[in-house]
Tab-separated table of C-alpha atoms in Angstrom:
chain	number	residue	atom	x	y	z
A	20	UNK	CA	0.010	0.042	-0.036
A	21	UNK	CA	2.898	2.436	0.986
A	22	UNK	CA	4.458	1.665	-2.376
A	23	UNK	CA	1.388	2.513	-4.261
A	24	UNK	CA	1.027	5.833	-2.547
A	25	UNK	CA	4.660	6.797	-3.107
A	26	UNK	CA	4.248	5.857	-6.714
A	27	UNK	CA	1.133	7.983	-7.097
A	28	UNK	CA	2.914	10.910	-5.377
A	29	UNK	CA	5.939	10.657	-7.759
A	30	UNK	CA	3.610	10.513	-10.956
A	31	UNK	CA	1.772	13.618	-9.903
A	32	UNK	CA	5.037	15.399	-9.140
A	33	UNK	CA	6.450	14.304	-12.499
A	34	UNK	CA	3.102	15.345	-14.065
A	35	UNK	CA	3.383	18.953	-12.528
A	36	UNK	CA	7.036	19.456	-13.524
A	37	UNK	CA	6.334	18.479	-17.102
A	38	UNK	CA	3.249	20.413	-17.286
A	39	UNK	CA	4.735	23.567	-16.025
A	40	UNK	CA	8.074	23.477	-18.072
A	41	UNK	CA	6.691	22.386	-21.426
A	42	UNK	CA	2.850	22.397	-21.182
A	43	UNK	CA	2.658	18.624	-21.574
A	44	UNK	CA	-0.215	17.138	-19.724
A	45	UNK	CA	0.209	13.433	-18.806
A	46	UNK	CA	-2.550	11.463	-17.114
A	47	UNK	CA	-1.519	10.236	-13.808
A	48	UNK	CA	-2.168	6.602	-14.665
A	49	UNK	CA	0.428	6.923	-17.429
A	50	UNK	CA	4.031	5.796	-17.353
A	51	UNK	CA	6.839	7.847	-18.958
A	52	UNK	CA	10.391	6.854	-18.797
A	53	UNK	CA	13.524	8.101	-20.628
A	54	UNK	CA	11.622	10.517	-22.785
A	55	UNK	CA	12.515	14.054	-23.919
A	56	UNK	CA	9.704	16.360	-25.007
A	57	UNK	CA	10.381	19.398	-27.042
A	58	UNK	CA	6.986	21.161	-26.644
A	59	UNK	CA	3.524	20.866	-25.448
A	60	UNK	CA	0.945	18.152	-25.900
A	61	UNK	CA	-1.225	15.779	-24.111
A	62	UNK	CA	-0.900	12.146	-23.218
A	63	UNK	CA	-4.131	10.378	-22.017
A	64	UNK	CA	-4.690	7.545	-19.536
A	65	UNK	CA	-3.021	4.079	-19.282
A	66	UNK	CA	-0.399	4.955	-21.764
A	67	UNK	CA	3.251	3.522	-21.503
A	68	UNK	CA	5.985	5.376	-23.176
A	69	UNK	CA	9.363	3.600	-22.232
A	70	UNK	CA	12.465	4.858	-23.923
A	71	UNK	CA	14.945	1.944	-24.128
A	72	UNK	CA	17.752	4.189	-25.114
A	73	UNK	CA	15.550	7.278	-25.599
A	74	UNK	CA	12.054	8.431	-27.054
A	75	UNK	CA	12.009	11.930	-28.304
A	76	UNK	CA	8.652	13.705	-28.740
A	77	UNK	CA	7.916	17.078	-30.607
A	78	UNK	CA	5.553	19.674	-29.688
A	79	UNK	CA	1.743	19.826	-30.168
A	80	UNK	CA	1.451	16.134	-29.876
A	81	UNK	CA	-1.642	14.153	-28.757
A	82	UNK	CA	-1.359	10.424	-27.705
A	83	UNK	CA	-4.681	8.840	-26.786
A	84	UNK	CA	-5.297	6.287	-24.104
A	85	UNK	CA	-3.913	2.801	-23.875
A	86	UNK	CA	-0.784	3.269	-26.093
A	87	UNK	CA	2.390	1.372	-25.652
A	88	UNK	CA	5.690	2.768	-26.985
A	89	UNK	CA	9.146	0.925	-26.389
A	90	UNK	CA	12.485	1.493	-27.662
A	91	UNK	CA	14.442	4.110	-29.528
A	92	UNK	CA	11.618	6.324	-31.044
A	93	UNK	CA	11.555	9.785	-32.556
A	94	UNK	CA	8.185	11.526	-32.887
A	95	UNK	CA	7.830	14.866	-34.711
A	96	UNK	CA	5.578	17.872	-34.105
A	97	UNK	CA	1.826	18.110	-34.628
A	98	UNK	CA	1.339	14.256	-34.454
A	99	UNK	CA	-1.911	12.738	-33.449
A	100	UNK	CA	-2.035	9.220	-32.254
A	101	UNK	CA	-5.177	7.291	-31.521
A	102	UNK	CA	-6.015	4.943	-28.671
A	103	UNK	CA	-4.284	1.637	-28.154
A	104	UNK	CA	-1.412	2.291	-30.718
A	105	UNK	CA	1.805	0.144	-30.280
A	106	UNK	CA	5.108	1.352	-31.428
A	107	UNK	CA	7.982	-0.921	-30.628
A	108	UNK	CA	11.344	-0.565	-32.033
A	109	UNK	CA	12.677	-3.957	-31.125
A	110	UNK	CA	11.538	-7.546	-31.221
A	111	UNK	CA	13.325	-11.040	-30.355
A	112	UNK	CA	15.625	-13.123	-32.603
A	113	UNK	CA	14.075	-16.216	-34.025
A	114	UNK	CA	17.247	-18.515	-34.682
A	115	UNK	CA	15.888	-22.081	-34.360
A	116	UNK	CA	18.928	-23.339	-32.470
A	117	UNK	CA	18.368	-21.096	-29.516
A	118	UNK	CA	15.372	-20.922	-27.224
A	119	UNK	CA	13.255	-17.749	-28.088
A	120	UNK	CA	13.421	-16.589	-24.470
A	121	UNK	CA	17.191	-16.700	-24.439
A	122	UNK	CA	17.724	-14.700	-27.733
A	123	UNK	CA	18.882	-11.161	-27.821
A	124	UNK	CA	16.586	-8.249	-28.756
A	125	UNK	CA	16.901	-7.052	-32.249
A	126	UNK	CA	16.680	-2.968	-32.340
A	127	UNK	CA	16.155	-0.649	-35.117
A	128	UNK	CA	14.809	2.890	-34.508
A	129	UNK	CA	11.397	4.159	-35.531
A	130	UNK	CA	10.946	7.738	-36.879
A	131	UNK	CA	7.580	9.516	-37.113
A	132	UNK	CA	7.744	12.769	-39.015
A	133	UNK	CA	5.690	15.941	-38.490
A	134	UNK	CA	1.914	16.399	-39.127
A	135	UNK	CA	1.243	12.616	-38.899
A	136	UNK	CA	-2.121	10.853	-37.949
A	137	UNK	CA	-1.869	7.278	-36.546
A	138	UNK	CA	-5.254	5.680	-36.237
A	139	UNK	CA	-6.480	3.673	-33.325
A	140	UNK	CA	-5.043	0.202	-32.711
A	141	UNK	CA	-2.331	0.627	-35.296
A	142	UNK	CA	1.122	-1.255	-34.752
A	143	UNK	CA	4.336	0.352	-35.997
A	144	UNK	CA	7.193	-2.091	-36.029
A	145	UNK	CA	11.099	-1.630	-35.760
A	146	UNK	CA	12.997	0.162	-38.373
A	147	UNK	CA	10.028	1.999	-39.963
A	148	UNK	CA	9.799	5.623	-40.835
A	149	UNK	CA	6.467	7.485	-41.257
A	150	UNK	CA	7.220	10.565	-43.206
A	151	UNK	CA	5.743	14.013	-42.879
A	152	UNK	CA	1.959	14.274	-43.483
A	153	UNK	CA	1.299	10.467	-43.656
A	154	UNK	CA	-1.787	8.929	-42.325
A	155	UNK	CA	-1.815	5.338	-40.916
A	156	UNK	CA	-5.350	3.806	-40.836
A	157	UNK	CA	-6.902	2.245	-37.754
A	158	UNK	CA	-5.775	-1.343	-37.076
A	159	UNK	CA	-2.863	-1.233	-39.551
A	160	UNK	CA	0.352	-3.140	-39.144
A	161	UNK	CA	3.255	-0.954	-40.446
A	162	UNK	CA	6.295	-3.185	-41.501
A	163	UNK	CA	7.743	-0.695	-44.206
A	164	UNK	CA	8.460	2.953	-44.531
A	165	UNK	CA	5.402	5.322	-45.193
A	166	UNK	CA	6.191	7.974	-47.788
A	167	UNK	CA	5.372	11.660	-47.277
A	168	UNK	CA	1.680	12.528	-47.611
A	169	UNK	CA	0.508	9.036	-48.200
A	170	UNK	CA	-2.553	7.074	-46.571
A	171	UNK	CA	-1.812	3.506	-45.550
A	172	UNK	CA	-3.950	0.775	-44.172
A	173	UNK	CA	-4.240	-2.847	-43.725
A	174	UNK	CA	-2.139	-5.874	-42.503
A	175	UNK	CA	0.393	-5.371	-43.727
A	176	UNK	CA	-0.135	-1.716	-44.428
A	177	UNK	CA	-0.163	-0.687	-48.082
A	178	UNK	CA	-0.974	2.789	-49.793
A	179	UNK	CA	-4.570	3.349	-50.204
A	180	UNK	CA	-4.455	7.199	-51.042
A	181	UNK	CA	-2.557	10.399	-51.097
A	182	UNK	CA	-3.581	13.610	-49.028
A	183	UNK	CA	-4.651	16.327	-51.189
């Protein structure tokens, strides 16, 4: 019980410090670790943003509830991210001669440009770049780079249109 109380106090202190310095509003139930913000924005409830190395987040961002980001990720300015989006810059090796649980993580950074919209439930995997002005449709699984101004959707994500 004491551990939970201390944890809640730390979250609220962190929330106030970030809110006052950069105008980033972080819901108390969210976990933010090893993240650098360059400007204002909002992070909703039950979101986990864990920089394994570092996550950088630009200004005027919105991250909806239930998202999970892990690894080495760069997010630009004016980005909107829907609920339950997963962005992971690592996964496990799959060598058949070694137990899966014993294999090293494979890392490759993810870059998300400016003015990007990522729809609810999308998954963005390691090594992907989502360029400026792109839209990722809800439920998409992004395994390859997304070109500037394009709209992608599906599993795997493929181009379905261009912003005009």
